[in-house]
Amino acid sequence: MKALKEGVRLPASDEVVGMEYIYAAMLLHRAGKEINEENLTRVLEAAGVNVDPIRVKSLVAALKEIDIDEAIKATPIGMPAVATISGPAGPAGEEAKPAEEEEKEEEEEEKAEEEAMAGLASLFG
């Protein structure tokens, strides 16, 4: 494997993908503006991006056939859940807290919350 020459840099992932172009198009869409070459170029220039007219033209052409609202709805928002492995709860001889202790703790927490709410209510009459 060859080492990179001094002064040569690899493009960042966002330079390869051009996410700033996608974000600009989404901003225009959200603002209710037409996604065309002129508007997209203006947004990118305002953000300080060195605009590539070929990318702009390609993105505008690609988005003409896409219902952006539907694409957003179809895109999963969160990351998939990752299974976690939990370690042992404690030494093998220990048992879980009895139900009575757990109920007592919950009652104490509820009482503290009620007192805090009563204090707030007295401020407002």
PDB file of C-alpha atoms in Angstrom:
ATOM      1  CA  MET A   1       0.000   0.000   0.000  1.00  0.00           C
ATOM      2  CA  LYS A   2       1.476   3.370  -1.000  1.00  0.00           C
ATOM      3  CA  ALA A   3       1.584   6.260   1.395  1.00  0.00           C
ATOM      4  CA  LEU A   4       0.009   9.552   0.392  1.00  0.00           C
ATOM      5  CA  LYS A   5       2.409  12.186  -0.862  1.00  0.00           C
ATOM      6  CA  GLU A   6       2.798  15.269   1.282  1.00  0.00           C
ATOM      7  CA  GLY A   7       0.168  17.869   0.438  1.00  0.00           C
ATOM      8  CA  VAL A   8      -2.273  15.316  -0.973  1.00  0.00           C
ATOM      9  CA  ARG A   9      -5.462  14.861   0.976  1.00  0.00           C
ATOM     10  CA  LEU A  10      -8.344  12.476   0.698  1.00  0.00           C
ATOM     11  CA  PRO A  11     -11.754  14.051   0.179  1.00  0.00           C
ATOM     12  CA  ALA A  12     -13.981  14.097   3.223  1.00  0.00           C
ATOM     13  CA  SER A  13     -17.058  11.904   3.006  1.00  0.00           C
ATOM     14  CA  ASP A  14     -19.359  14.923   2.645  1.00  0.00           C
ATOM     15  CA  GLU A  15     -17.278  16.132  -0.333  1.00  0.00           C
ATOM     16  CA  VAL A  16     -17.819  12.824  -2.087  1.00  0.00           C
ATOM     17  CA  VAL A  17     -21.535  12.624  -1.346  1.00  0.00           C
ATOM     18  CA  GLY A  18     -22.273  16.351  -1.558  1.00  0.00           C
ATOM     19  CA  MET A  19     -24.615  16.403   1.432  1.00  0.00           C
ATOM     20  CA  GLU A  20     -24.558  20.198   1.457  1.00  0.00           C
ATOM     21  CA  TYR A  21     -26.404  20.060  -1.878  1.00  0.00           C
ATOM     22  CA  ILE A  22     -29.053  17.766  -0.399  1.00  0.00           C
ATOM     23  CA  TYR A  23     -29.414  19.995   2.665  1.00  0.00           C
ATOM     24  CA  ALA A  24     -29.814  23.052   0.459  1.00  0.00           C
ATOM     25  CA  ALA A  25     -32.541  21.301  -1.538  1.00  0.00           C
ATOM     26  CA  MET A  26     -34.313  20.245   1.675  1.00  0.00           C
ATOM     27  CA  LEU A  27     -34.121  23.811   2.963  1.00  0.00           C
ATOM     28  CA  LEU A  28     -35.692  25.127  -0.234  1.00  0.00           C
ATOM     29  CA  HIS A  29     -38.392  22.472  -0.049  1.00  0.00           C
ATOM     30  CA  ARG A  30     -39.155  23.274   3.592  1.00  0.00           C
ATOM     31  CA  ALA A  31     -39.344  26.996   2.766  1.00  0.00           C
ATOM     32  CA  GLY A  32     -41.809  26.247  -0.019  1.00  0.00           C
ATOM     33  CA  LYS A  33     -39.449  27.507  -2.716  1.00  0.00           C
ATOM     34  CA  GLU A  34     -38.926  25.900  -6.088  1.00  0.00           C
ATOM     35  CA  ILE A  35     -35.898  23.623  -6.250  1.00  0.00           C
ATOM     36  CA  ASN A  36     -34.177  24.870  -9.375  1.00  0.00           C
ATOM     37  CA  GLU A  37     -30.582  25.528 -10.353  1.00  0.00           C
ATOM     38  CA  GLU A  38     -30.720  29.241  -9.543  1.00  0.00           C
ATOM     39  CA  ASN A  39     -32.262  28.843  -6.076  1.00  0.00           C
ATOM     40  CA  LEU A  40     -30.034  25.922  -5.150  1.00  0.00           C
ATOM     41  CA  THR A  41     -26.921  27.828  -6.250  1.00  0.00           C
ATOM     42  CA  ARG A  42     -27.961  30.874  -4.216  1.00  0.00           C
ATOM     43  CA  VAL A  43     -28.452  28.829  -1.048  1.00  0.00           C
ATOM     44  CA  LEU A  44     -25.130  27.046  -1.475  1.00  0.00           C
ATOM     45  CA  GLU A  45     -23.262  30.305  -2.147  1.00  0.00           C
ATOM     46  CA  ALA A  46     -24.888  31.906   0.901  1.00  0.00           C
ATOM     47  CA  ALA A  47     -23.545  28.988   2.946  1.00  0.00           C
ATOM     48  CA  GLY A  48     -20.047  29.556   1.602  1.00  0.00           C
ATOM     49  CA  VAL A  49     -19.935  26.431  -0.564  1.00  0.00           C
ATOM     50  CA  ASN A  50     -17.795  26.403  -3.702  1.00  0.00           C
ATOM     51  CA  VAL A  51     -20.666  25.463  -6.040  1.00  0.00           C
ATOM     52  CA  ASP A  52     -20.201  22.831  -8.732  1.00  0.00           C
ATOM     53  CA  PRO A  53     -22.773  23.616 -11.477  1.00  0.00           C
ATOM     54  CA  ILE A  54     -22.737  20.009 -12.694  1.00  0.00           C
ATOM     55  CA  ARG A  55     -23.753  18.718  -9.254  1.00  0.00           C
ATOM     56  CA  VAL A  56     -26.470  21.368  -9.037  1.00  0.00           C
ATOM     57  CA  LYS A  57     -27.855  20.419 -12.458  1.00  0.00           C
ATOM     58  CA  SER A  58     -27.725  16.693 -11.620  1.00  0.00           C
ATOM     59  CA  LEU A  59     -29.479  17.139  -8.283  1.00  0.00           C
ATOM     60  CA  VAL A  60     -32.234  19.327  -9.727  1.00  0.00           C
ATOM     61  CA  ALA A  61     -32.832  16.776 -12.507  1.00  0.00           C
ATOM     62  CA  ALA A  62     -32.913  13.893 -10.020  1.00  0.00           C
ATOM     63  CA  LEU A  63     -35.313  15.651  -7.652  1.00  0.00           C
ATOM     64  CA  LYS A  64     -37.826  16.492 -10.398  1.00  0.00           C
ATOM     65  CA  GLU A  65     -39.042  12.879 -10.310  1.00  0.00           C
ATOM     66  CA  ILE A  66     -39.129  12.545  -6.516  1.00  0.00           C
ATOM     67  CA  ASP A  67     -41.914  13.417  -4.090  1.00  0.00           C
ATOM     68  CA  ILE A  68     -39.733  14.802  -1.306  1.00  0.00           C
ATOM     69  CA  ASP A  69     -42.478  14.626   1.343  1.00  0.00           C
ATOM     70  CA  GLU A  70     -42.987  10.928   0.641  1.00  0.00           C
ATOM     71  CA  ALA A  71     -39.239  10.294   0.653  1.00  0.00           C
ATOM     72  CA  ILE A  72     -38.930  11.970   4.052  1.00  0.00           C
ATOM     73  CA  LYS A  73     -41.836   9.932   5.454  1.00  0.00           C
ATOM     74  CA  ALA A  74     -40.319   6.703   4.141  1.00  0.00           C
ATOM     75  CA  THR A  75     -36.920   7.397   5.692  1.00  0.00           C
ATOM     76  CA  PRO A  76     -36.350   5.910   9.151  1.00  0.00           C
ATOM     77  CA  ILE A  77     -35.606   8.675  11.637  1.00  0.00           C
ATOM     78  CA  GLY A  78     -33.705   6.839  14.337  1.00  0.00           C
ATOM     79  CA  MET A  79     -30.895   4.385  14.339  1.00  0.00           C
ATOM     80  CA  PRO A  80     -31.796   0.730  14.657  1.00  0.00           C
ATOM     81  CA  ALA A  81     -31.885  -0.581  18.174  1.00  0.00           C
ATOM     82  CA  VAL A  82     -28.734  -2.309  19.287  1.00  0.00           C
ATOM     83  CA  ALA A  83     -28.967  -5.320  21.533  1.00  0.00           C
ATOM     84  CA  THR A  84     -27.094  -4.875  24.772  1.00  0.00           C
ATOM     85  CA  ILE A  85     -25.585  -7.526  26.924  1.00  0.00           C
ATOM     86  CA  SER A  86     -25.960  -6.896  30.590  1.00  0.00           C
ATOM     87  CA  GLY A  87     -23.551  -8.270  33.126  1.00  0.00           C
ATOM     88  CA  PRO A  88     -24.561 -10.140  36.223  1.00  0.00           C
ATOM     89  CA  ALA A  89     -26.857  -8.185  38.545  1.00  0.00           C
ATOM     90  CA  GLY A  90     -24.692  -8.879  41.553  1.00  0.00           C
ATOM     91  CA  PRO A  91     -23.149 -11.717  43.480  1.00  0.00           C
ATOM     92  CA  ALA A  92     -24.944 -15.003  42.991  1.00  0.00           C
ATOM     93  CA  GLY A  93     -26.229 -15.049  46.575  1.00  0.00           C
ATOM     94  CA  GLU A  94     -28.018 -11.667  46.327  1.00  0.00           C
ATOM     95  CA  GLU A  95     -31.701 -11.531  45.590  1.00  0.00           C
ATOM     96  CA  ALA A  96     -33.724  -8.752  44.014  1.00  0.00           C
ATOM     97  CA  LYS A  97     -35.321  -6.147  46.291  1.00  0.00           C
ATOM     98  CA  PRO A  98     -38.585  -7.288  47.760  1.00  0.00           C
ATOM     99  CA  ALA A  99     -41.671  -5.775  46.166  1.00  0.00           C
ATOM    100  CA  GLU A 100     -42.506  -3.926  49.400  1.00  0.00           C
ATOM    101  CA  GLU A 101     -39.237  -1.968  49.316  1.00  0.00           C
ATOM    102  CA  GLU A 102     -39.775  -0.974  45.685  1.00  0.00           C
ATOM    103  CA  GLU A 103     -43.333   0.211  46.405  1.00  0.00           C
ATOM    104  CA  LYS A 104     -42.107   2.206  49.408  1.00  0.00           C
ATOM    105  CA  GLU A 105     -39.468   3.951  47.274  1.00  0.00           C
ATOM    106  CA  GLU A 106     -42.052   4.782  44.601  1.00  0.00           C
ATOM    107  CA  GLU A 107     -44.405   6.255  47.219  1.00  0.00           C
ATOM    108  CA  GLU A 108     -41.602   8.426  48.609  1.00  0.00           C
ATOM    109  CA  GLU A 109     -40.795   9.721  45.124  1.00  0.00           C
ATOM    110  CA  GLU A 110     -44.467  10.502  44.446  1.00  0.00           C
ATOM    111  CA  LYS A 111     -44.742  12.323  47.776  1.00  0.00           C
ATOM    112  CA  ALA A 112     -41.664  14.430  46.965  1.00  0.00           C
ATOM    113  CA  GLU A 113     -43.137  15.323  43.566  1.00  0.00           C
ATOM    114  CA  GLU A 114     -46.471  16.317  45.152  1.00  0.00           C
ATOM    115  CA  GLU A 115     -44.691  18.557  47.665  1.00  0.00           C
ATOM    116  CA  ALA A 116     -42.746  20.246  44.886  1.00  0.00           C
ATOM    117  CA  MET A 117     -45.955  20.854  42.911  1.00  0.00           C
ATOM    118  CA  ALA A 118     -47.680  22.274  46.000  1.00  0.00           C
ATOM    119  CA  GLY A 119     -44.781  24.687  46.423  1.00  0.00           C
ATOM    120  CA  LEU A 120     -45.145  25.839  42.822  1.00  0.00           C
ATOM    121  CA  ALA A 121     -48.914  26.211  43.189  1.00  0.00           C
ATOM    122  CA  SER A 122     -48.476  28.497  46.198  1.00  0.00           C
ATOM    123  CA  LEU A 123     -46.366  30.850  44.087  1.00  0.00           C
ATOM    124  CA  PHE A 124     -49.224  31.381  41.656  1.00  0.00           C
ATOM    125  CA  GLY A 125     -52.055  31.524  44.202  1.00  0.00           C
TER     126      GLY A 125
END
